[in-house]
XYZ file of C-alpha atoms in Angstrom:
515
model
C 12.294 -218.189 -93.817
C 10.279 -217.159 -90.779
C 9.869 -213.451 -90.146
C 10.762 -211.876 -86.808
C 8.374 -209.323 -85.292
C 9.788 -206.900 -82.736
C 7.799 -204.455 -80.619
C 7.899 -201.723 -83.281
C 6.622 -204.128 -85.890
C 4.010 -205.273 -83.397
C 2.853 -201.693 -82.960
C 2.791 -201.211 -86.739
C 0.474 -204.185 -86.924
C -1.767 -202.459 -84.424
C -1.814 -199.310 -86.553
C -2.406 -201.325 -89.702
C -5.387 -202.941 -88.084
C -6.663 -199.568 -87.006
C -8.549 -199.163 -90.261
C -10.848 -201.969 -89.207
C -13.360 -201.159 -86.518
C -12.788 -202.567 -83.080
C -16.452 -203.433 -83.112
C -17.374 -206.170 -85.566
C -20.652 -204.499 -86.514
C -18.896 -201.419 -87.939
C -16.454 -203.673 -89.796
C -19.373 -205.480 -91.365
C -20.807 -202.150 -92.441
C -17.531 -201.394 -94.197
C -17.650 -204.752 -95.949
C -21.255 -204.286 -96.962
C -20.532 -200.817 -98.306
C -17.640 -202.111 -100.363
C -19.795 -204.881 -101.787
C -22.575 -202.460 -102.661
C -20.197 -200.047 -104.350
C -18.767 -202.810 -106.514
C -15.363 -202.886 -108.134
C -14.365 -203.364 -111.739
C -11.793 -206.043 -112.476
C -9.483 -203.474 -114.050
C -9.005 -201.800 -110.652
C -7.452 -204.880 -109.079
C -4.032 -206.578 -109.309
C -2.505 -209.396 -107.303
C 0.913 -211.043 -107.202
C 1.030 -214.656 -106.032
C 4.405 -216.092 -105.016
C 4.558 -219.896 -105.157
C 7.638 -220.780 -103.118
C 9.095 -224.270 -103.464
C 10.982 -224.793 -100.198
C 14.040 -227.019 -100.322
C 15.474 -226.258 -103.750
C 13.632 -227.525 -106.828
C 15.737 -229.397 -109.389
C 14.559 -227.151 -112.213
C 16.918 -228.987 -114.592
C 14.260 -231.704 -114.697
C 11.339 -229.253 -114.831
C 12.228 -227.321 -118.010
C 15.006 -228.780 -120.128
C 16.483 -228.529 -123.632
C 15.659 -231.459 -125.886
C 17.724 -230.784 -129.033
C 20.077 -233.668 -129.817
C 23.262 -231.849 -128.776
C 21.879 -230.776 -125.386
C 20.044 -234.029 -124.749
C 23.159 -236.116 -125.177
C 25.004 -234.241 -122.436
C 21.907 -234.143 -120.224
C 21.334 -237.883 -120.465
C 25.016 -238.671 -119.944
C 25.152 -236.594 -116.748
C 21.924 -237.884 -115.215
C 21.592 -241.478 -116.349
C 23.992 -242.551 -113.591
C 23.938 -244.263 -110.202
C 21.644 -246.687 -108.455
C 18.597 -244.494 -109.117
C 19.176 -242.600 -112.403
C 17.234 -239.339 -112.645
C 17.474 -238.807 -116.417
C 14.048 -238.369 -117.998
C 13.034 -240.121 -121.197
C 13.329 -238.286 -124.556
C 10.368 -236.602 -126.252
C 8.065 -239.136 -127.902
C 8.929 -242.079 -125.638
C 5.779 -243.980 -124.767
C 5.157 -244.741 -121.088
C 6.461 -248.206 -120.191
C 3.960 -250.302 -118.209
C 5.050 -251.420 -114.756
C 7.129 -254.587 -114.948
C 8.131 -254.192 -118.603
C 11.584 -253.298 -119.911
C 12.112 -249.785 -121.274
C 13.684 -249.676 -124.731
C 15.767 -246.560 -123.981
C 17.388 -247.627 -120.705
C 16.960 -251.388 -120.697
C 15.581 -251.100 -117.155
C 12.347 -252.526 -115.813
C 9.633 -249.932 -115.372
C 8.084 -249.238 -111.971
C 5.908 -246.609 -110.282
C 7.982 -243.549 -109.458
C 10.538 -244.208 -112.231
C 11.184 -242.126 -115.393
C 10.602 -245.168 -117.620
C 7.009 -245.385 -116.436
C 6.142 -241.728 -117.092
C 7.053 -241.633 -120.776
C 8.950 -238.899 -122.579
C 9.474 -235.238 -121.802
C 6.571 -233.056 -123.029
C 7.651 -230.883 -125.962
C 7.020 -227.133 -125.850
C 7.790 -224.633 -128.600
C 8.703 -221.136 -127.350
C 7.624 -218.351 -129.700
C 11.092 -216.813 -129.647
C 14.089 -218.906 -130.652
C 16.712 -219.337 -127.959
C 20.362 -218.602 -128.684
C 22.460 -221.535 -129.847
C 24.583 -222.776 -126.919
C 28.249 -221.846 -126.831
C 30.902 -224.542 -127.201
C 28.476 -226.958 -128.879
C 27.677 -228.298 -132.322
C 23.959 -227.528 -132.035
C 22.157 -225.719 -134.851
C 18.851 -225.224 -133.027
C 17.322 -225.513 -129.569
C 14.146 -227.286 -128.578
C 12.630 -227.677 -125.105
C 10.369 -229.812 -122.982
C 8.671 -230.070 -119.593
C 8.739 -232.899 -117.070
C 6.400 -235.669 -118.328
C 4.082 -235.267 -115.317
C 3.396 -231.583 -116.068
C 0.797 -231.977 -118.799
C -1.402 -229.206 -117.351
C 1.567 -226.830 -117.406
C 2.243 -227.708 -121.042
C -1.387 -226.898 -121.848
C -1.109 -223.502 -120.126
C 2.134 -222.790 -122.015
C 0.610 -223.822 -125.345
C -2.410 -221.579 -124.666
C -0.107 -218.605 -124.077
C -1.043 -218.345 -120.410
C 2.304 -219.374 -118.945
C 5.919 -218.401 -119.631
C 9.319 -219.736 -118.609
C 12.120 -217.558 -117.255
C 15.404 -219.382 -117.859
C 18.383 -219.625 -115.525
C 17.443 -217.132 -112.813
C 19.196 -216.909 -109.466
C 20.525 -214.583 -106.793
C 23.160 -212.139 -108.094
C 24.680 -208.819 -107.094
C 25.915 -208.025 -110.593
C 26.330 -209.930 -113.877
C 28.843 -212.703 -113.250
C 30.806 -214.921 -115.626
C 32.514 -218.212 -114.916
C 35.912 -216.547 -115.136
C 34.858 -213.851 -112.664
C 33.349 -216.403 -110.298
C 36.446 -218.562 -110.269
C 38.700 -215.520 -109.792
C 36.393 -214.085 -107.100
C 36.737 -210.764 -108.922
C 33.104 -209.672 -108.452
C 30.903 -209.557 -105.325
C 28.772 -212.673 -104.890
C 25.620 -213.361 -102.876
C 26.426 -214.352 -99.303
C 26.034 -218.002 -98.285
C 25.337 -219.491 -101.688
C 23.953 -223.042 -101.467
C 22.585 -222.472 -97.918
C 18.854 -223.195 -97.674
C 17.865 -220.560 -95.110
C 20.098 -217.837 -96.492
C 19.116 -218.343 -100.111
C 15.421 -218.561 -99.242
C 15.811 -215.198 -97.522
C 17.892 -213.731 -100.357
C 15.227 -214.721 -102.873
C 12.473 -213.233 -100.701
C 14.222 -210.232 -99.172
C 17.507 -209.568 -100.941
C 19.456 -210.387 -97.764
C 20.438 -213.495 -95.831
C 18.647 -215.062 -92.870
C 17.568 -212.460 -90.352
C 16.190 -209.969 -92.878
C 13.149 -208.133 -91.487
C 11.328 -207.150 -94.686
C 10.765 -208.857 -98.029
C 10.192 -207.380 -101.451
C 6.555 -208.463 -101.499
C 5.955 -206.583 -98.248
C 7.911 -203.553 -99.437
C 5.773 -203.379 -102.566
C 2.742 -203.648 -100.297
C 4.039 -200.693 -98.261
C 4.106 -198.519 -101.368
C 0.660 -199.492 -102.651
C -1.330 -200.225 -99.485
C -2.934 -196.774 -99.495
C -5.107 -197.750 -102.483
C -6.752 -200.347 -100.230
C -8.460 -197.641 -98.192
C -9.317 -198.587 -94.620
C -8.655 -202.296 -95.087
C -4.874 -202.271 -95.477
C -4.662 -205.258 -93.125
C -5.559 -207.457 -96.088
C -2.761 -206.183 -98.358
C -0.369 -209.105 -97.762
C -1.916 -212.538 -97.348
C -0.242 -215.863 -96.640
C -1.950 -219.204 -97.019
C 1.238 -221.220 -96.592
C 2.871 -220.128 -93.342
C 4.770 -216.997 -92.423
C 7.810 -215.933 -94.449
C 9.841 -212.759 -94.720
C 8.642 -212.183 -98.312
C 5.385 -210.568 -97.156
C 6.766 -208.454 -94.293
C 7.097 -204.719 -94.929
C 7.797 -201.644 -92.837
C 4.074 -201.086 -92.358
C 2.521 -204.124 -94.017
C 2.575 -207.382 -92.118
C 1.326 -210.661 -93.498
C -2.188 -211.773 -92.616
C -2.547 -215.592 -92.444
C -5.597 -217.381 -93.819
C -6.627 -220.974 -93.273
C -6.823 -223.493 -96.110
C -9.974 -224.946 -94.548
C -13.178 -224.318 -96.435
C -14.539 -222.406 -93.411
C -13.793 -220.305 -91.464
C -11.125 -218.248 -93.189
C -9.585 -217.256 -89.852
C -9.859 -218.924 -86.471
C -8.925 -217.020 -83.306
C -8.462 -219.972 -80.982
C -10.512 -219.980 -77.802
C -12.770 -217.061 -78.718
C -15.120 -218.998 -80.966
C -17.578 -221.663 -80.031
C -20.056 -221.973 -77.182
C -17.905 -223.797 -74.643
C -14.353 -223.630 -73.283
C -13.026 -225.871 -70.512
C -16.600 -227.081 -70.018
C -17.979 -223.603 -69.372
C -20.421 -221.747 -71.603
C -19.246 -218.412 -70.124
C -15.497 -219.066 -70.668
C -15.253 -218.031 -74.358
C -16.651 -214.560 -73.644
C -14.471 -214.190 -70.531
C -11.346 -215.179 -72.455
C -12.196 -212.712 -75.208
C -12.552 -209.917 -72.634
C -9.205 -210.780 -71.054
C -7.140 -210.912 -74.235
C -8.781 -207.730 -75.592
C -8.185 -205.673 -72.459
C -6.163 -202.551 -73.375
C -6.509 -200.675 -70.062
C -3.885 -202.175 -67.780
C -0.738 -201.024 -65.969
C 1.449 -202.562 -68.686
C 2.130 -200.691 -71.937
C 2.974 -203.926 -73.730
C -0.204 -205.583 -72.458
C -2.236 -202.611 -73.637
C -0.602 -202.789 -77.068
C -1.295 -206.499 -77.183
C -4.919 -206.049 -76.150
C -5.494 -203.380 -78.793
C -4.033 -205.572 -81.526
C -6.001 -208.638 -80.454
C -9.168 -206.552 -80.204
C -8.770 -205.413 -83.781
C -7.654 -208.857 -84.946
C -10.760 -210.498 -83.539
C -12.875 -207.875 -85.284
C -10.986 -208.387 -88.547
C -11.439 -212.151 -88.385
C -15.170 -211.785 -87.801
C -15.502 -209.446 -90.776
C -13.468 -211.706 -93.031
C -15.303 -214.854 -92.001
C -18.634 -213.170 -92.725
C -17.538 -212.140 -96.217
C -16.053 -215.589 -96.873
C -19.507 -217.021 -96.256
C -21.019 -215.060 -99.132
C -22.006 -216.797 -102.344
C -19.325 -215.205 -104.522
C -16.651 -216.712 -102.256
C -18.221 -220.091 -101.534
C -18.745 -220.542 -105.282
C -14.976 -220.882 -105.776
C -14.670 -224.604 -106.545
C -12.565 -227.091 -104.646
C -9.511 -228.539 -106.399
C -9.986 -231.876 -108.176
C -8.837 -235.104 -106.546
C -5.107 -235.704 -106.747
C -3.282 -238.999 -107.303
C 0.356 -239.397 -106.353
C 2.085 -240.686 -109.521
C 4.789 -242.373 -107.454
C 2.379 -244.453 -105.362
C -0.912 -244.468 -107.232
C -2.631 -243.343 -104.024
C -5.025 -240.424 -103.634
C -3.624 -237.689 -101.403
C -4.059 -234.006 -100.584
C -2.595 -231.417 -102.920
C -1.824 -228.816 -100.261
C -0.648 -226.287 -102.858
C -3.975 -226.427 -104.676
C -5.804 -225.902 -101.369
C -3.688 -222.832 -100.633
C -4.465 -221.449 -104.082
C -8.160 -222.054 -103.421
C -7.808 -219.782 -100.372
C -6.090 -217.163 -102.555
C -8.897 -217.362 -105.114
C -11.463 -216.981 -102.322
C -9.673 -213.887 -100.996
C -9.634 -212.436 -104.518
C -13.366 -213.097 -104.697
C -13.787 -211.285 -101.362
C -11.603 -208.311 -102.365
C -14.413 -206.119 -103.787
C -16.261 -206.285 -100.467
C -13.283 -204.584 -98.833
C -12.465 -202.205 -101.665
C -9.075 -203.851 -102.177
C -7.076 -202.953 -105.275
C -3.584 -204.372 -104.621
C -2.735 -207.618 -102.846
C 0.388 -209.746 -102.500
C -0.003 -213.438 -101.682
C 2.331 -216.243 -100.769
C 1.727 -219.988 -100.932
C 4.319 -222.711 -100.603
C 5.127 -226.368 -101.048
C 7.949 -228.130 -99.212
C 9.819 -231.348 -99.864
C 12.163 -230.248 -102.660
C 15.470 -231.062 -100.930
C 16.068 -234.062 -103.169
C 19.439 -235.415 -102.034
C 17.806 -238.858 -102.186
C 14.770 -240.467 -103.845
C 14.438 -237.612 -106.321
C 12.435 -239.612 -108.861
C 9.773 -240.415 -106.273
C 9.602 -237.067 -104.478
C 10.166 -234.488 -107.211
C 7.784 -236.221 -109.597
C 5.027 -235.979 -107.005
C 5.804 -232.347 -106.249
C 5.999 -231.247 -109.899
C 2.738 -233.059 -110.551
C 1.168 -231.143 -107.653
C 2.479 -227.819 -108.975
C 1.098 -228.569 -112.428
C -2.350 -229.531 -111.157
C -2.439 -226.548 -108.783
C -1.551 -224.058 -111.534
C -4.244 -225.436 -113.808
C -6.806 -225.374 -111.002
C -5.939 -221.795 -110.054
C -6.178 -220.637 -113.661
C -9.625 -222.190 -114.057
C -10.853 -220.864 -110.692
C -9.815 -217.298 -111.590
C -11.609 -217.568 -114.923
C -14.943 -217.160 -113.145
C -14.892 -215.131 -109.943
C -18.471 -213.999 -109.470
C -18.968 -214.067 -113.231
C -15.774 -212.075 -113.915
C -12.607 -213.439 -115.537
C -9.872 -212.294 -113.143
C -6.958 -214.064 -114.796
C -5.519 -210.891 -116.347
C -5.506 -209.272 -112.910
C -3.442 -211.973 -111.204
C 0.150 -212.992 -111.897
C 1.496 -216.126 -110.199
C 5.164 -217.033 -110.233
C 7.402 -219.739 -108.822
C 10.535 -219.304 -106.723
C 12.819 -221.657 -104.799
C 15.956 -221.629 -102.654
C 18.074 -222.618 -105.636
C 18.181 -225.286 -108.326
C 20.166 -228.523 -107.984
C 23.434 -229.886 -109.303
C 23.433 -230.956 -112.932
C 25.165 -234.170 -111.955
C 23.480 -236.856 -109.867
C 24.725 -238.178 -106.532
C 23.299 -241.632 -107.279
C 19.578 -241.146 -106.696
C 19.263 -237.403 -106.228
C 20.961 -234.025 -106.534
C 22.704 -231.557 -104.268
C 22.542 -227.794 -103.680
C 23.322 -225.595 -106.675
C 22.363 -222.107 -107.921
C 20.353 -220.968 -110.954
C 17.482 -222.597 -112.801
C 14.251 -221.829 -114.708
C 11.025 -220.564 -113.106
C 7.365 -220.443 -114.225
C 5.138 -217.350 -114.555
C 1.372 -217.628 -115.121
C -1.425 -215.126 -115.713
C -3.589 -213.440 -118.277
C -1.214 -210.462 -118.401
C 1.789 -212.749 -118.970
C 3.161 -212.898 -122.512
C 3.028 -216.651 -122.382
C 4.042 -219.437 -124.685
C 7.585 -218.129 -124.626
C 10.899 -218.445 -122.810
C 12.651 -215.358 -121.440
C 16.286 -214.953 -120.498
C 19.061 -217.234 -121.726
C 18.845 -220.982 -121.272
C 22.534 -221.821 -120.892
C 24.685 -224.504 -122.431
C 24.100 -227.763 -120.562
C 26.567 -230.449 -119.608
C 29.425 -231.005 -117.213
C 33.067 -230.033 -117.725
C 34.317 -233.457 -118.773
C 36.277 -235.104 -121.591
C 37.526 -231.798 -122.922
C 34.110 -230.107 -122.895
C 33.999 -226.758 -121.060
C 30.669 -225.253 -120.069
C 30.999 -221.452 -119.868
C 27.862 -221.161 -117.718
C 28.639 -223.704 -115.037
C 30.852 -223.790 -111.973
C 31.310 -227.277 -110.622
C 27.876 -228.762 -111.223
C 25.916 -225.515 -110.713
C 24.656 -223.065 -113.330
C 25.732 -219.445 -112.847
C 22.640 -217.210 -113.220
C 22.246 -215.284 -116.451
C 19.204 -213.468 -115.014
C 19.005 -212.094 -111.477
C 16.195 -212.444 -108.955
C 16.145 -208.620 -108.854
C 15.315 -208.444 -112.574
C 12.647 -211.125 -112.147
C 11.045 -209.360 -109.180
C 11.325 -205.853 -110.666
C 9.515 -206.973 -113.815
C 6.673 -208.303 -111.653
C 6.728 -205.104 -109.577
C 6.478 -202.902 -112.650
C 3.328 -204.732 -113.724
C 1.979 -204.456 -110.173
C 2.270 -200.665 -110.295
C 5.558 -199.914 -108.519
C 7.449 -196.999 -110.111
C 10.930 -197.373 -111.599
C 12.458 -195.181 -108.892
C 10.813 -197.213 -106.137
C 11.947 -200.461 -107.759
C 15.516 -199.207 -107.632
C 15.054 -198.535 -103.924
C 13.562 -201.959 -103.222
C 16.256 -203.649 -105.332
C 19.468 -201.632 -104.928
C 21.386 -204.074 -107.171
C 18.974 -203.549 -110.052
C 21.103 -200.708 -111.404
C 23.879 -203.225 -112.097
C 21.854 -204.944 -114.825
C 21.243 -203.572 -118.313
C 17.753 -205.060 -118.562
C 15.736 -204.181 -115.431
C 12.466 -205.175 -117.127
C 12.465 -208.595 -118.787
C 9.226 -207.992 -120.700
C 7.275 -211.117 -119.794
C 4.311 -209.025 -118.544
């Protein structure tokens, strides 16, 4: 969801940049002073939103593995020309070209038979026994290509929030079918649900809850409020506030920010052109008010980029390691894990934070390609594998930021447009509603599952699933509860959370307790 910036927002950006000197030298003095003063890790907190654009089929990311649930899962998904049912816990990977004993199908790259069984996890707290089933217990697993995520869960560094989605108030299947309660607008629409997750309103929303939290806490960042909300994965409404606007950083190793045309020694074949262009775009004394506003903002932006690039060249930042090489499990080829590179940029900004005296930051990174109407086995497997590697990399990078373990100061969490249908369309899934999400950090009460993981299975052969409409799960936890719990940890007061999330009052449990 791309944010829209009008003239007022543009002017706010100018004011937000005002804390940084228009002259780079003064900005560098600020940075140097912040570095000299130092900052204890306990002063700093960051939220990192990992948005999975396109709608992740979370039913194949975290799934129940007890016999009762597994039977209905496998029946619903082991269908069509390209079945998407995963293999049960304990199934050995089937070499390419050999026949799998569970399905009777020949194994190949990018197929569930080749990956082996779901990876068992054991939440500390027992989940409720599903309604309308014969189950006596519940067990769970992760996608077989998420071994790093399993390790983080087992270490108590990662938690699962079950069956979360956009809601206005608690909603049952009966209420949904009767349309007796208000429902989120434009369910199952990519753009609208991306915006509702990020901003609490459909496409066209001007501010997101990450930006609104930044508005409330930006004052603790002193003169460098420009660096309160950072995106390394493209602009999105999540980070836009009334006063805070997102600041984009590059995923390149260096520089952190490039102001095109103003760097370098030559432009259009002229050695004088870069300086002339810089003078033109920074001019704030013209006959046009808009041009003057623009020049003032660019002037400050160029100064901010110079300051940031200088700090990003310091040893504490350059010491942040690069992500390990990544191999696509569906092709066997080495490729770029763009999510891991974005999280490297986040880790580098966290390493730079003490130089600017920053105490609260909100970040957003993203990974696309989750709209798995077709070829789900190939595409989702690759994406989940990337998420797993990126989470593990980020956790290890934060463990040593300039000799300080920053993992307890940073909470990362996943979000997506929606989950996917529980049934398959032949080789993929279609738009649905609720599904599980992942939360990682040293402050997270990990190794556990929060919320209610619902009964699984389609309404078929006399079975009625009280948590499903059509092939979509109805949320049992709202995005507002999810976000408010993160906001409470971040330092937002209960009264302010109720302002940011006006529907929060409709839920009995505004804080879910995972941090």
